[in-house]
GROMACS .gro file of C-alpha atoms in nm:
model
  291
    1MET     CA    1   0.000   0.000   0.000
    2GLN     CA    2   0.116   0.351  -0.083
    3ALA     CA    3   0.052   0.634   0.162
    4ILE     CA    4   0.035   0.961  -0.030
    5THR     CA    5  -0.018   1.320   0.082
    6ARG     CA    6   0.025   1.523  -0.237
    7VAL     CA    7  -0.210   1.546  -0.537
    8ALA     CA    8   0.074   1.536  -0.790
    9GLU     CA    9   0.212   1.217  -0.634
   10LEU     CA   10  -0.137   1.064  -0.632
   11ARG     CA   11  -0.189   1.131  -1.001
   12HIS     CA   12   0.153   0.989  -1.083
   13ALA     CA   13   0.076   0.674  -0.883
   14LEU     CA   14  -0.250   0.622  -1.071
   15ALA     CA   15  -0.119   0.706  -1.419
   16GLU     CA   16   0.007   0.357  -1.501
   17ALA     CA   17  -0.316   0.196  -1.385
   18ARG     CA   18  -0.513   0.428  -1.612
   19LYS     CA   19  -0.295   0.337  -1.909
   20GLU     CA   20  -0.377  -0.028  -1.842
   21GLY     CA   21  -0.749   0.050  -1.829
   22LYS     CA   22  -0.788  -0.045  -1.464
   23ARG     CA   23  -1.098   0.067  -1.273
   24VAL     CA   24  -1.033   0.296  -0.978
   25GLY     CA   25  -1.259   0.299  -0.674
   26LEU     CA   26  -1.259   0.581  -0.419
   27VAL     CA   27  -1.368   0.555  -0.056
   28PRO     CA   28  -1.379   0.911   0.087
   29THR     CA   29  -1.353   0.924   0.469
   30MET     CA   30  -1.261   1.156   0.754
   31GLY     CA   31  -1.064   0.879   0.921
   32TYR     CA   32  -1.098   0.702   1.255
   33LEU     CA   33  -1.206   0.404   1.051
   34HIS     CA   34  -1.460   0.143   1.161
   35GLU     CA   35  -1.633  -0.160   1.009
   36GLY     CA   36  -1.865   0.065   0.810
   37HIS     CA   37  -1.568   0.216   0.627
   38LEU     CA   38  -1.415  -0.128   0.576
   39ALA     CA   39  -1.740  -0.248   0.418
   40LEU     CA   40  -1.698   0.032   0.165
   41VAL     CA   41  -1.343  -0.083   0.099
   42GLN     CA   42  -1.463  -0.439   0.046
   43ALA     CA   43  -1.730  -0.318  -0.198
   44SER     CA   44  -1.468  -0.117  -0.385
   45ARG     CA   45  -1.228  -0.410  -0.404
   46THR     CA   46  -1.508  -0.625  -0.544
   47ARG     CA   47  -1.596  -0.376  -0.817
   48SER     CA   48  -1.264  -0.201  -0.882
   49ASP     CA   49  -0.907  -0.297  -0.968
   50ILE     CA   50  -0.752  -0.032  -0.744
   51THR     CA   51  -0.902   0.110  -0.425
   52VAL     CA   52  -0.805   0.457  -0.305
   53LEU     CA   53  -0.916   0.550   0.047
   54SER     CA   54  -0.891   0.916   0.140
   55ILE     CA   55  -0.862   1.051   0.492
   56PHE     CA   56  -0.931   1.420   0.528
   57VAL     CA   57  -1.113   1.592   0.814
   58ASN     CA   58  -1.273   1.859   0.600
   59PRO     CA   59  -1.285   2.195   0.781
   60THR     CA   60  -1.536   2.353   0.543
   61GLN     CA   61  -1.818   2.117   0.647
   62PHE     CA   62  -1.792   2.201   1.019
   63GLY     CA   63  -1.980   2.492   1.174
   64PRO     CA   64  -1.815   2.734   1.422
   65ASN     CA   65  -1.945   2.548   1.729
   66GLU     CA   66  -1.898   2.194   1.599
   67ASP     CA   67  -1.632   1.933   1.673
   68LEU     CA   68  -1.363   2.000   1.411
   69SER     CA   69  -1.083   2.034   1.668
   70THR     CA   70  -1.190   1.726   1.865
   71TYR     CA   71  -1.300   1.500   1.580
   72PRO     CA   72  -1.137   1.160   1.648
   73ARG     CA   73  -0.809   1.102   1.469
   74ASP     CA   74  -0.568   0.808   1.476
   75PHE     CA   75  -0.371   0.790   1.154
   76ILE     CA   76  -0.140   0.506   1.257
   77ARG     CA   77  -0.439   0.287   1.345
   78ASP     CA   78  -0.619   0.386   1.022
   79GLU     CA   79  -0.310   0.313   0.814
   80GLN     CA   80  -0.283  -0.039   0.952
   81LEU     CA   81  -0.655  -0.104   0.897
   82CYS     CA   82  -0.615   0.007   0.535
   83ARG     CA   83  -0.320  -0.225   0.482
   84ASN     CA   84  -0.512  -0.517   0.630
   85ALA     CA   85  -0.820  -0.439   0.419
   86GLY     CA   86  -0.632  -0.433   0.088
   87VAL     CA   87  -0.638  -0.060   0.013
   88ALA     CA   88  -0.395   0.016  -0.269
   89ILE     CA   89  -0.349   0.388  -0.201
   90LEU     CA   90  -0.413   0.577   0.120
   91PHE     CA   91  -0.448   0.944   0.029
   92ALA     CA   92  -0.418   1.172   0.333
   93PRO     CA   93  -0.363   1.533   0.227
   94ASP     CA   94  -0.337   1.818   0.476
   95ALA     CA   95  -0.565   2.121   0.469
   96ARG     CA   96  -0.318   2.333   0.271
   97GLU     CA   97  -0.305   2.072  -0.006
   98VAL     CA   98  -0.684   2.074  -0.041
   99TYR     CA   99  -0.745   2.442   0.035
  100PRO     CA  100  -0.439   2.652  -0.056
  101THR     CA  101  -0.431   3.012   0.060
  102THR     CA  102  -0.564   3.130  -0.277
  103PHE     CA  103  -0.869   2.899  -0.266
  104GLU     CA  104  -1.204   3.077  -0.319
  105THR     CA  105  -1.431   2.851  -0.529
  106PHE     CA  106  -1.707   2.642  -0.369
  107VAL     CA  107  -1.978   2.407  -0.495
  108GLU     CA  108  -2.322   2.530  -0.384
  109PRO     CA  109  -2.579   2.246  -0.368
  110GLY     CA  110  -2.949   2.311  -0.417
  111ASP     CA  111  -3.276   2.195  -0.261
  112LEU     CA  112  -3.149   1.853  -0.152
  113ALA     CA  113  -2.917   2.027   0.093
  114MET     CA  114  -3.192   2.234   0.256
  115PRO     CA  115  -3.394   1.994   0.480
  116LEU     CA  116  -3.284   1.751   0.754
  117CYS     CA  117  -2.919   1.813   0.847
  118GLY     CA  118  -2.904   2.110   0.612
  119ALA     CA  119  -3.167   2.295   0.816
  120TYR     CA  120  -2.951   2.272   1.131
  121ARG     CA  121  -2.599   2.288   0.987
  122PRO     CA  122  -2.582   2.593   0.756
  123GLY     CA  123  -2.305   2.555   0.499
  124HIS     CA  124  -2.239   2.191   0.586
  125PHE     CA  125  -2.333   2.048   0.248
  126ARG     CA  126  -2.155   2.332   0.069
  127GLY     CA  127  -1.839   2.203   0.235
  128VAL     CA  128  -1.925   1.841   0.162
  129ALA     CA  129  -2.002   1.903  -0.206
  130THR     CA  130  -1.687   2.109  -0.250
  131VAL     CA  131  -1.447   1.860  -0.093
  132VAL     CA  132  -1.606   1.560  -0.269
  133CYS     CA  133  -1.587   1.741  -0.602
  134LYS     CA  134  -1.221   1.816  -0.536
  135LEU     CA  135  -1.151   1.455  -0.439
  136PHE     CA  136  -1.321   1.336  -0.757
  137ASN     CA  137  -1.097   1.565  -0.959
  138MET     CA  138  -0.786   1.463  -0.765
  139VAL     CA  139  -0.844   1.087  -0.783
  140GLN     CA  140  -1.057   1.071  -1.101
  141PRO     CA  141  -1.224   0.748  -0.986
  142ASP     CA  142  -1.457   0.535  -1.191
  143LEU     CA  143  -1.663   0.457  -0.881
  144ALA     CA  144  -1.704   0.623  -0.541
  145PHE     CA  145  -1.845   0.444  -0.238
  146PHE     CA  146  -2.059   0.601   0.035
  147GLY     CA  147  -2.256   0.464   0.329
  148GLN     CA  148  -2.634   0.489   0.355
  149LYS     CA  149  -2.603   0.620   0.711
  150ASP     CA  150  -2.522   0.955   0.551
  151PHE     CA  151  -2.835   0.937   0.338
  152GLN     CA  152  -2.867   1.309   0.266
  153GLN     CA  153  -2.498   1.336   0.184
  154CYS     CA  154  -2.539   1.054  -0.069
  155ALA     CA  155  -2.832   1.238  -0.229
  156VAL     CA  156  -2.639   1.566  -0.250
  157VAL     CA  157  -2.328   1.400  -0.393
  158ARG     CA  158  -2.527   1.202  -0.647
  159ARG     CA  159  -2.709   1.516  -0.766
  160MET     CA  160  -2.382   1.711  -0.785
  161THR     CA  161  -2.224   1.432  -0.989
  162VAL     CA  162  -2.510   1.438  -1.239
  163ASP     CA  163  -2.544   1.817  -1.254
  164LEU     CA  164  -2.171   1.877  -1.306
  165ASP     CA  165  -2.130   1.587  -1.553
  166LEU     CA  166  -1.867   1.417  -1.338
  167PRO     CA  167  -1.778   1.074  -1.483
  168VAL     CA  168  -1.812   0.891  -1.151
  169ASN     CA  169  -2.057   0.615  -1.061
  170ILE     CA  170  -2.187   0.667  -0.704
  171VAL     CA  171  -2.236   0.343  -0.511
  172THR     CA  172  -2.430   0.345  -0.184
  173ILE     CA  173  -2.366   0.065   0.068
  174PRO     CA  174  -2.621  -0.027   0.339
  175THR     CA  175  -2.558   0.106   0.689
  176VAL     CA  176  -2.333  -0.119   0.896
  177ARG     CA  177  -2.463  -0.160   1.251
  178GLU     CA  178  -2.337  -0.281   1.584
  179PRO     CA  179  -2.493  -0.610   1.706
  180ASP     CA  180  -2.753  -0.410   1.903
  181GLY     CA  181  -2.846  -0.203   1.597
  182LEU     CA  182  -2.657   0.122   1.662
  183ALA     CA  183  -2.528   0.263   1.334
  184MET     CA  184  -2.149   0.260   1.324
  185SER     CA  185  -1.999   0.608   1.340
  186SER     CA  186  -1.664   0.757   1.429
  187ARG     CA  187  -1.848   0.979   1.676
  188ASN     CA  188  -1.967   0.676   1.875
  189ARG     CA  189  -1.636   0.693   2.059
  190TYR     CA  190  -1.759   1.011   2.230
  191LEU     CA  191  -2.029   0.812   2.410
  192SER     CA  192  -1.995   0.693   2.766
  193GLU     CA  193  -2.105   0.340   2.849
  194GLU     CA  194  -2.437   0.477   2.977
  195GLY     CA  195  -2.471   0.707   2.675
  196ARG     CA  196  -2.405   0.415   2.444
  197ARG     CA  197  -2.702   0.230   2.596
  198ARG     CA  198  -2.924   0.534   2.541
  199ALA     CA  199  -2.801   0.597   2.187
  200VAL     CA  200  -2.926   0.261   2.065
  201THR     CA  201  -3.286   0.382   2.107
  202ILE     CA  202  -3.237   0.585   1.786
  203SER     CA  203  -3.197   0.276   1.572
  204ARG     CA  204  -3.460   0.088   1.770
  205GLY     CA  205  -3.716   0.354   1.688
  206LEU     CA  206  -3.632   0.361   1.319
  207LEU     CA  207  -3.626  -0.016   1.290
  208ALA     CA  208  -3.956  -0.048   1.478
  209ALA     CA  209  -4.118   0.186   1.225
  210ALA     CA  210  -3.961  -0.012   0.940
  211ASP     CA  211  -4.110  -0.332   1.083
  212LYS     CA  212  -4.456  -0.171   1.089
  213PHE     CA  213  -4.406  -0.053   0.733
  214ARG     CA  214  -4.321  -0.405   0.621
  215SER     CA  215  -4.638  -0.520   0.798
  216GLY     CA  216  -4.842  -0.285   0.582
  217GLU     CA  217  -4.854   0.048   0.767
  218ARG     CA  218  -4.845   0.337   0.516
  219ASP     CA  219  -4.959   0.634   0.726
  220VAL     CA  220  -4.674   0.884   0.760
  221GLU     CA  221  -4.773   1.024   1.100
  222LYS     CA  222  -4.822   0.679   1.249
  223LEU     CA  223  -4.483   0.561   1.129
  224ILE     CA  224  -4.315   0.870   1.274
  225ALA     CA  225  -4.503   0.821   1.603
  226ILE     CA  226  -4.386   0.459   1.626
  227ALA     CA  227  -4.024   0.569   1.587
  228LYS     CA  228  -4.062   0.862   1.827
  229GLU     CA  229  -4.201   0.637   2.099
  230GLN     CA  230  -3.867   0.457   2.118
  231LEU     CA  231  -3.653   0.771   2.119
  232ASN     CA  232  -3.724   0.837   2.485
  233ARG     CA  233  -3.375   0.807   2.629
  234VAL     CA  234  -3.183   1.051   2.413
  235ASP     CA  235  -3.129   1.403   2.545
  236ARG     CA  236  -3.276   1.577   2.243
  237VAL     CA  237  -3.428   1.476   1.911
  238GLN     CA  238  -3.317   1.737   1.659
  239TYR     CA  239  -3.535   1.597   1.382
  240LEU     CA  240  -3.733   1.284   1.302
  241GLU     CA  241  -3.876   1.309   0.952
  242LEU     CA  242  -4.015   1.080   0.686
  243VAL     CA  243  -3.914   1.211   0.345
  244ASP     CA  244  -3.941   1.111  -0.018
  245ALA     CA  245  -3.626   0.911  -0.093
  246HIS     CA  246  -3.558   1.103  -0.415
  247THR     CA  247  -3.657   1.463  -0.341
  248LEU     CA  248  -3.614   1.467   0.040
  249LYS     CA  249  -3.944   1.656   0.062
  250ALA     CA  250  -4.192   1.555   0.332
  251ALA     CA  251  -4.355   1.223   0.240
  252GLU     CA  252  -4.731   1.215   0.189
  253SER     CA  253  -4.981   0.963   0.326
  254PRO     CA  254  -5.038   0.697   0.227
  255LEU     CA  255  -4.684   0.617   0.121
  256GLN     CA  256  -4.675   0.528  -0.246
  257ARG     CA  257  -4.312   0.612  -0.325
  258PRO     CA  258  -3.982   0.500  -0.172
  259ALA     CA  259  -3.920   0.698   0.146
  260ALA     CA  260  -3.652   0.747   0.410
  261LEU     CA  261  -3.718   0.783   0.781
  262CYS     CA  262  -3.434   1.001   0.906
  263ALA     CA  263  -3.331   1.105   1.256
  264ALA     CA  264  -3.073   1.323   1.426
  265ALA     CA  265  -3.049   1.318   1.803
  266TYR     CA  266  -2.816   1.420   2.083
  267VAL     CA  267  -2.685   1.194   2.356
  268GLY     CA  268  -2.506   1.435   2.583
  269SER     CA  269  -2.315   1.663   2.346
  270THR     CA  270  -2.278   1.392   2.080
  271ARG     CA  271  -2.491   1.433   1.771
  272LEU     CA  272  -2.583   1.108   1.596
  273ILE     CA  273  -2.771   1.049   1.271
  274ASP     CA  274  -2.941   0.741   1.132
  275ASN     CA  275  -3.207   0.641   0.880
  276VAL     CA  276  -3.398   0.351   0.733
  277ILE     CA  277  -3.521   0.317   0.377
  278LEU     CA  278  -3.885   0.220   0.336
  279SER     CA  279  -3.892   0.037   0.004
  280LEU     CA  280  -4.218  -0.040  -0.173
  281PRO     CA  281  -4.287  -0.380  -0.333
  282THR     CA  282  -4.283  -0.384  -0.712
  283PRO     CA  283  -4.503  -0.609  -0.932
  284ASP     CA  284  -4.224  -0.867  -0.960
  285GLY     CA  285  -4.211  -0.901  -0.581
  286LYS     CA  286  -3.884  -0.709  -0.541
  287ARG     CA  287  -3.856  -0.375  -0.366
  288SER     CA  288  -3.777  -0.040  -0.522
  289LEU     CA  289  -3.500   0.138  -0.337
  290GLY     CA  290  -3.470   0.502  -0.259
  291ASP     CA  291  -3.129   0.536  -0.422
   0.00000   0.00000   0.00000
Protein backbone atom coordinates (compact mmCIF):
# COMPACT_ATOMS: atom_id res chain seq x y z
CA MET A 1 0.00 0.00 0.00
CA GLN A 2 1.16 3.51 -0.83
CA ALA A 3 0.52 6.34 1.62
CA ILE A 4 0.35 9.61 -0.30
CA THR A 5 -0.18 13.20 0.82
CA ARG A 6 0.25 15.23 -2.37
CA VAL A 7 -2.10 15.46 -5.37
CA ALA A 8 0.74 15.36 -7.90
CA GLU A 9 2.12 12.17 -6.34
CA LEU A 10 -1.37 10.64 -6.32
CA ARG A 11 -1.89 11.31 -10.01
CA HIS A 12 1.53 9.89 -10.83
CA ALA A 13 0.76 6.74 -8.83
CA LEU A 14 -2.50 6.22 -10.71
CA ALA A 15 -1.19 7.06 -14.19
CA GLU A 16 0.07 3.57 -15.01
CA ALA A 17 -3.16 1.96 -13.85
CA ARG A 18 -5.13 4.28 -16.12
CA LYS A 19 -2.95 3.37 -19.09
CA GLU A 20 -3.77 -0.28 -18.42
CA GLY A 21 -7.49 0.50 -18.29
CA LYS A 22 -7.88 -0.45 -14.64
CA ARG A 23 -10.98 0.67 -12.73
CA VAL A 24 -10.33 2.96 -9.78
CA GLY A 25 -12.59 2.99 -6.74
CA LEU A 26 -12.59 5.81 -4.19
CA VAL A 27 -13.68 5.55 -0.56
CA PRO A 28 -13.79 9.11 0.87
CA THR A 29 -13.53 9.24 4.69
CA MET A 30 -12.61 11.56 7.54
CA GLY A 31 -10.64 8.79 9.21
CA TYR A 32 -10.98 7.02 12.55
CA LEU A 33 -12.06 4.04 10.51
CA HIS A 34 -14.60 1.43 11.61
CA GLU A 35 -16.33 -1.60 10.09
CA GLY A 36 -18.65 0.65 8.10
CA HIS A 37 -15.68 2.16 6.27
CA LEU A 38 -14.15 -1.28 5.76
CA ALA A 39 -17.40 -2.48 4.18
CA LEU A 40 -16.98 0.32 1.65
CA VAL A 41 -13.43 -0.83 0.99
CA GLN A 42 -14.63 -4.39 0.46
CA ALA A 43 -17.30 -3.18 -1.98
CA SER A 44 -14.68 -1.17 -3.85
CA ARG A 45 -12.28 -4.10 -4.04
CA THR A 46 -15.08 -6.25 -5.44
CA ARG A 47 -15.96 -3.76 -8.17
CA SER A 48 -12.64 -2.01 -8.82
CA ASP A 49 -9.07 -2.97 -9.68
CA ILE A 50 -7.52 -0.32 -7.44
CA THR A 51 -9.02 1.10 -4.25
CA VAL A 52 -8.05 4.57 -3.05
CA LEU A 53 -9.16 5.50 0.47
CA SER A 54 -8.91 9.16 1.40
CA ILE A 55 -8.62 10.51 4.92
CA PHE A 56 -9.31 14.20 5.28
CA VAL A 57 -11.13 15.92 8.14
CA ASN A 58 -12.73 18.59 6.00
CA PRO A 59 -12.85 21.95 7.81
CA THR A 60 -15.36 23.53 5.43
CA GLN A 61 -18.18 21.17 6.47
CA PHE A 62 -17.92 22.01 10.19
CA GLY A 63 -19.80 24.92 11.74
CA PRO A 64 -18.15 27.34 14.22
CA ASN A 65 -19.45 25.48 17.29
CA GLU A 66 -18.98 21.94 15.99
CA ASP A 67 -16.32 19.33 16.73
CA LEU A 68 -13.63 20.00 14.11
CA SER A 69 -10.83 20.34 16.68
CA THR A 70 -11.90 17.26 18.65
CA TYR A 71 -13.00 15.00 15.80
CA PRO A 72 -11.37 11.60 16.48
CA ARG A 73 -8.09 11.02 14.69
CA ASP A 74 -5.68 8.08 14.76
CA PHE A 75 -3.71 7.90 11.54
CA ILE A 76 -1.40 5.06 12.57
CA ARG A 77 -4.39 2.87 13.45
CA ASP A 78 -6.19 3.86 10.22
CA GLU A 79 -3.10 3.13 8.14
CA GLN A 80 -2.83 -0.39 9.52
CA LEU A 81 -6.55 -1.04 8.97
CA CYS A 82 -6.15 0.07 5.35
CA ARG A 83 -3.20 -2.25 4.82
CA ASN A 84 -5.12 -5.17 6.30
CA ALA A 85 -8.20 -4.39 4.19
CA GLY A 86 -6.32 -4.33 0.88
CA VAL A 87 -6.38 -0.60 0.13
CA ALA A 88 -3.95 0.16 -2.69
CA ILE A 89 -3.49 3.88 -2.01
CA LEU A 90 -4.13 5.77 1.20
CA PHE A 91 -4.48 9.44 0.29
CA ALA A 92 -4.18 11.72 3.33
CA PRO A 93 -3.63 15.33 2.27
CA ASP A 94 -3.37 18.18 4.76
CA ALA A 95 -5.65 21.21 4.69
CA ARG A 96 -3.18 23.33 2.71
CA GLU A 97 -3.05 20.72 -0.06
CA VAL A 98 -6.84 20.74 -0.41
CA TYR A 99 -7.45 24.42 0.35
CA PRO A 100 -4.39 26.52 -0.56
CA THR A 101 -4.31 30.12 0.60
CA THR A 102 -5.64 31.30 -2.77
CA PHE A 103 -8.69 28.99 -2.66
CA GLU A 104 -12.04 30.77 -3.19
CA THR A 105 -14.31 28.51 -5.29
CA PHE A 106 -17.07 26.42 -3.69
CA VAL A 107 -19.78 24.07 -4.95
CA GLU A 108 -23.22 25.30 -3.84
CA PRO A 109 -25.79 22.46 -3.68
CA GLY A 110 -29.49 23.11 -4.17
CA ASP A 111 -32.76 21.95 -2.61
CA LEU A 112 -31.49 18.53 -1.52
CA ALA A 113 -29.17 20.27 0.93
CA MET A 114 -31.92 22.34 2.56
CA PRO A 115 -33.94 19.94 4.80
CA LEU A 116 -32.84 17.51 7.54
CA CYS A 117 -29.19 18.13 8.47
CA GLY A 118 -29.04 21.10 6.12
CA ALA A 119 -31.67 22.95 8.16
CA TYR A 120 -29.51 22.72 11.31
CA ARG A 121 -25.99 22.88 9.87
CA PRO A 122 -25.82 25.93 7.56
CA GLY A 123 -23.05 25.55 4.99
CA HIS A 124 -22.39 21.91 5.86
CA PHE A 125 -23.33 20.48 2.48
CA ARG A 126 -21.55 23.32 0.69
CA GLY A 127 -18.39 22.03 2.35
CA VAL A 128 -19.25 18.41 1.62
CA ALA A 129 -20.02 19.03 -2.06
CA THR A 130 -16.87 21.09 -2.50
CA VAL A 131 -14.47 18.60 -0.93
CA VAL A 132 -16.06 15.60 -2.69
CA CYS A 133 -15.87 17.41 -6.02
CA LYS A 134 -12.21 18.16 -5.36
CA LEU A 135 -11.51 14.55 -4.39
CA PHE A 136 -13.21 13.36 -7.57
CA ASN A 137 -10.97 15.65 -9.59
CA MET A 138 -7.86 14.63 -7.65
CA VAL A 139 -8.44 10.87 -7.83
CA GLN A 140 -10.57 10.71 -11.01
CA PRO A 141 -12.24 7.48 -9.86
CA ASP A 142 -14.57 5.35 -11.91
CA LEU A 143 -16.63 4.57 -8.81
CA ALA A 144 -17.04 6.23 -5.41
CA PHE A 145 -18.45 4.44 -2.38
CA PHE A 146 -20.59 6.01 0.35
CA GLY A 147 -22.56 4.64 3.29
CA GLN A 148 -26.34 4.89 3.55
CA LYS A 149 -26.03 6.20 7.11
CA ASP A 150 -25.22 9.55 5.51
CA PHE A 151 -28.35 9.37 3.38
CA GLN A 152 -28.67 13.09 2.66
CA GLN A 153 -24.98 13.36 1.84
CA CYS A 154 -25.39 10.54 -0.69
CA ALA A 155 -28.32 12.38 -2.29
CA VAL A 156 -26.39 15.66 -2.50
CA VAL A 157 -23.28 14.00 -3.93
CA ARG A 158 -25.27 12.02 -6.47
CA ARG A 159 -27.09 15.16 -7.66
CA MET A 160 -23.82 17.11 -7.85
CA THR A 161 -22.24 14.32 -9.89
CA VAL A 162 -25.10 14.38 -12.39
CA ASP A 163 -25.44 18.17 -12.54
CA LEU A 164 -21.71 18.77 -13.06
CA ASP A 165 -21.30 15.87 -15.53
CA LEU A 166 -18.67 14.17 -13.38
CA PRO A 167 -17.78 10.74 -14.83
CA VAL A 168 -18.12 8.91 -11.51
CA ASN A 169 -20.57 6.15 -10.61
CA ILE A 170 -21.87 6.67 -7.04
CA VAL A 171 -22.36 3.43 -5.11
CA THR A 172 -24.30 3.45 -1.84
CA ILE A 173 -23.66 0.65 0.68
CA PRO A 174 -26.21 -0.27 3.39
CA THR A 175 -25.58 1.06 6.89
CA VAL A 176 -23.33 -1.19 8.96
CA ARG A 177 -24.63 -1.60 12.51
CA GLU A 178 -23.37 -2.81 15.84
CA PRO A 179 -24.93 -6.10 17.06
CA ASP A 180 -27.53 -4.10 19.03
CA GLY A 181 -28.46 -2.03 15.97
CA LEU A 182 -26.57 1.22 16.62
CA ALA A 183 -25.28 2.63 13.34
CA MET A 184 -21.49 2.60 13.24
CA SER A 185 -19.99 6.08 13.40
CA SER A 186 -16.64 7.57 14.29
CA ARG A 187 -18.48 9.79 16.76
CA ASN A 188 -19.67 6.76 18.75
CA ARG A 189 -16.36 6.93 20.59
CA TYR A 190 -17.59 10.11 22.30
CA LEU A 191 -20.29 8.12 24.10
CA SER A 192 -19.95 6.93 27.66
CA GLU A 193 -21.05 3.40 28.49
CA GLU A 194 -24.37 4.77 29.77
CA GLY A 195 -24.71 7.07 26.75
CA ARG A 196 -24.05 4.15 24.44
CA ARG A 197 -27.02 2.30 25.96
CA ARG A 198 -29.24 5.34 25.41
CA ALA A 199 -28.01 5.97 21.87
CA VAL A 200 -29.26 2.61 20.65
CA THR A 201 -32.86 3.82 21.07
CA ILE A 202 -32.37 5.85 17.86
CA SER A 203 -31.97 2.76 15.72
CA ARG A 204 -34.60 0.88 17.70
CA GLY A 205 -37.16 3.54 16.88
CA LEU A 206 -36.32 3.61 13.19
CA LEU A 207 -36.26 -0.16 12.90
CA ALA A 208 -39.56 -0.48 14.78
CA ALA A 209 -41.18 1.86 12.25
CA ALA A 210 -39.61 -0.12 9.40
CA ASP A 211 -41.10 -3.32 10.83
CA LYS A 212 -44.56 -1.71 10.89
CA PHE A 213 -44.06 -0.53 7.33
CA ARG A 214 -43.21 -4.05 6.21
CA SER A 215 -46.38 -5.20 7.98
CA GLY A 216 -48.42 -2.85 5.82
CA GLU A 217 -48.54 0.48 7.67
CA ARG A 218 -48.45 3.37 5.16
CA ASP A 219 -49.59 6.34 7.26
CA VAL A 220 -46.74 8.84 7.60
CA GLU A 221 -47.73 10.24 11.00
CA LYS A 222 -48.22 6.79 12.49
CA LEU A 223 -44.83 5.61 11.29
CA ILE A 224 -43.15 8.70 12.74
CA ALA A 225 -45.03 8.21 16.03
CA ILE A 226 -43.86 4.59 16.26
CA ALA A 227 -40.24 5.69 15.87
CA LYS A 228 -40.62 8.62 18.27
CA GLU A 229 -42.01 6.37 20.99
CA GLN A 230 -38.67 4.57 21.18
CA LEU A 231 -36.53 7.71 21.19
CA ASN A 232 -37.24 8.37 24.85
CA ARG A 233 -33.75 8.07 26.29
CA VAL A 234 -31.83 10.51 24.13
CA ASP A 235 -31.29 14.03 25.45
CA ARG A 236 -32.76 15.77 22.43
CA VAL A 237 -34.28 14.76 19.11
CA GLN A 238 -33.17 17.37 16.59
CA TYR A 239 -35.35 15.97 13.82
CA LEU A 240 -37.33 12.84 13.02
CA GLU A 241 -38.76 13.09 9.52
CA LEU A 242 -40.15 10.80 6.86
CA VAL A 243 -39.14 12.11 3.45
CA ASP A 244 -39.41 11.11 -0.18
CA ALA A 245 -36.26 9.11 -0.93
CA HIS A 246 -35.58 11.03 -4.15
CA THR A 247 -36.57 14.63 -3.41
CA LEU A 248 -36.14 14.67 0.40
CA LYS A 249 -39.44 16.56 0.62
CA ALA A 250 -41.92 15.55 3.32
CA ALA A 251 -43.55 12.23 2.40
CA GLU A 252 -47.31 12.15 1.89
CA SER A 253 -49.81 9.63 3.26
CA PRO A 254 -50.38 6.97 2.27
CA LEU A 255 -46.84 6.17 1.21
CA GLN A 256 -46.75 5.28 -2.46
CA ARG A 257 -43.12 6.12 -3.25
CA PRO A 258 -39.82 5.00 -1.72
CA ALA A 259 -39.20 6.98 1.46
CA ALA A 260 -36.52 7.47 4.10
CA LEU A 261 -37.18 7.83 7.81
CA CYS A 262 -34.34 10.01 9.06
CA ALA A 263 -33.31 11.05 12.56
CA ALA A 264 -30.73 13.23 14.26
CA ALA A 265 -30.49 13.18 18.03
CA TYR A 266 -28.16 14.20 20.83
CA VAL A 267 -26.85 11.94 23.56
CA GLY A 268 -25.06 14.35 25.83
CA SER A 269 -23.15 16.63 23.46
CA THR A 270 -22.78 13.92 20.80
CA ARG A 271 -24.91 14.33 17.71
CA LEU A 272 -25.83 11.08 15.96
CA ILE A 273 -27.71 10.49 12.71
CA ASP A 274 -29.41 7.41 11.32
CA ASN A 275 -32.07 6.41 8.80
CA VAL A 276 -33.98 3.51 7.33
CA ILE A 277 -35.21 3.17 3.77
CA LEU A 278 -38.85 2.20 3.36
CA SER A 279 -38.92 0.37 0.04
CA LEU A 280 -42.18 -0.40 -1.73
CA PRO A 281 -42.87 -3.80 -3.33
CA THR A 282 -42.83 -3.84 -7.12
CA PRO A 283 -45.03 -6.09 -9.32
CA ASP A 284 -42.24 -8.67 -9.60
CA GLY A 285 -42.11 -9.01 -5.81
CA LYS A 286 -38.84 -7.09 -5.41
CA ARG A 287 -38.56 -3.75 -3.66
CA SER A 288 -37.77 -0.40 -5.22
CA LEU A 289 -35.00 1.38 -3.37
CA GLY A 290 -34.70 5.02 -2.59
CA ASP A 291 -31.29 5.36 -4.22
